[in-house]
Tab-separated table of C-alpha atoms in Angstrom:
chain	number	residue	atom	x	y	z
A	1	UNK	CA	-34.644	-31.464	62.999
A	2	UNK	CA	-37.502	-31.104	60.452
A	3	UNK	CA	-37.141	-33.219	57.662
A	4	UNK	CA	-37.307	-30.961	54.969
A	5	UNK	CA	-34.633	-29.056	55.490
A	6	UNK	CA	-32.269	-32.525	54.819
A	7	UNK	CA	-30.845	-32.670	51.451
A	8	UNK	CA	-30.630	-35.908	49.644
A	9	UNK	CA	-26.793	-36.892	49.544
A	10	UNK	CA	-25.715	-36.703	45.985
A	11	UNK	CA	-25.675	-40.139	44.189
A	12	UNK	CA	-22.114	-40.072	42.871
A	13	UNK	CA	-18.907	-37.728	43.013
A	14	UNK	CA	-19.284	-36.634	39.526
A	15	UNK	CA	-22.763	-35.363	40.248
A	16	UNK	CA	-21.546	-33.140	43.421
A	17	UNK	CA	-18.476	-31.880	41.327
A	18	UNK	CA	-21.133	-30.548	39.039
A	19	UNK	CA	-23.345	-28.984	41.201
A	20	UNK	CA	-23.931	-24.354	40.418
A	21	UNK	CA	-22.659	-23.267	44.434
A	22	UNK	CA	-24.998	-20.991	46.237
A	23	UNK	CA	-22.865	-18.869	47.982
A	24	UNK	CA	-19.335	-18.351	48.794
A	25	UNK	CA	-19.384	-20.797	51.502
A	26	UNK	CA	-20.421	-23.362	48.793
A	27	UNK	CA	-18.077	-21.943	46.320
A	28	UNK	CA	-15.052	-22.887	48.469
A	29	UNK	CA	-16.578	-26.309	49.560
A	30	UNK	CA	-16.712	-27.040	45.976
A	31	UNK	CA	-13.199	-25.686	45.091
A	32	UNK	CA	-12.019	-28.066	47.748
A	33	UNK	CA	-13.995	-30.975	47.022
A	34	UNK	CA	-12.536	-30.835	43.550
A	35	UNK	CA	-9.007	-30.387	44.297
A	36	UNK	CA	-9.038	-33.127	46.721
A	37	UNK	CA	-10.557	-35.337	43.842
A	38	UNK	CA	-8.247	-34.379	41.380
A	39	UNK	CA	-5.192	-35.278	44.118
A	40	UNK	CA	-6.893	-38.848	44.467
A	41	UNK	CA	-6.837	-39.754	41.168
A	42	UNK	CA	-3.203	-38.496	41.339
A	43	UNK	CA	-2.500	-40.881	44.327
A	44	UNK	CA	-4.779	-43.775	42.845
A	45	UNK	CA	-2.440	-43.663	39.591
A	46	UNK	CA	0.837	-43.322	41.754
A	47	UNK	CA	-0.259	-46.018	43.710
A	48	UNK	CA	-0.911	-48.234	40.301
A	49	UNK	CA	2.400	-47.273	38.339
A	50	UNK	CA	4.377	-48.036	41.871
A	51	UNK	CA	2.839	-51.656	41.490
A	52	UNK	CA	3.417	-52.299	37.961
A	53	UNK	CA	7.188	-51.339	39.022
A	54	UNK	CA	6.906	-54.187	42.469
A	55	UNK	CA	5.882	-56.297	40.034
A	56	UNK	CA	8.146	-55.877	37.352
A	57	UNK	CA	11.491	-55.163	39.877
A	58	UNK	CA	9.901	-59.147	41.438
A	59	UNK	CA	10.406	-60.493	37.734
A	60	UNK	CA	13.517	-58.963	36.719
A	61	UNK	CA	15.075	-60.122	40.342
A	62	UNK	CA	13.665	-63.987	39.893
A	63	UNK	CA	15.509	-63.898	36.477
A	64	UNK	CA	18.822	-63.065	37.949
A	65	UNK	CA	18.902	-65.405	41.047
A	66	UNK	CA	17.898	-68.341	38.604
């Protein structure tokens, strides 16, 4: 495979959600790539508020047994 014809991978996601698509093949990469980002952050912050509520459900339960 020659060399030149391997793209450098892009240095962060913020940089490849910004990238101008050549093509429609591109075009729907891109579409995916951000919804699939957008769903991550929406898992990362379920994920967070579900341990805030471990945590605080651990607390309120250690109060009553006491």
């Amino acid at each position: 495979i020659p060399k030149e014809n391997i793209f450098e991978p892009s240095k962060s996601l913020a940089n490849t959600l910004n990238i101008t698509p050549i093509g429609e093949n591109e075009s729907l990469h891109l579409a995916a790539l951000q919804d699939l980002a957008k769903k991550h952050h929406a898992l990362t912050d379920r994920v967070a508020a579900l341990k805030a509520g471990q945590i605080f459900n651990k607390v309120y339960c250690g109060k009553l047994w006491k």
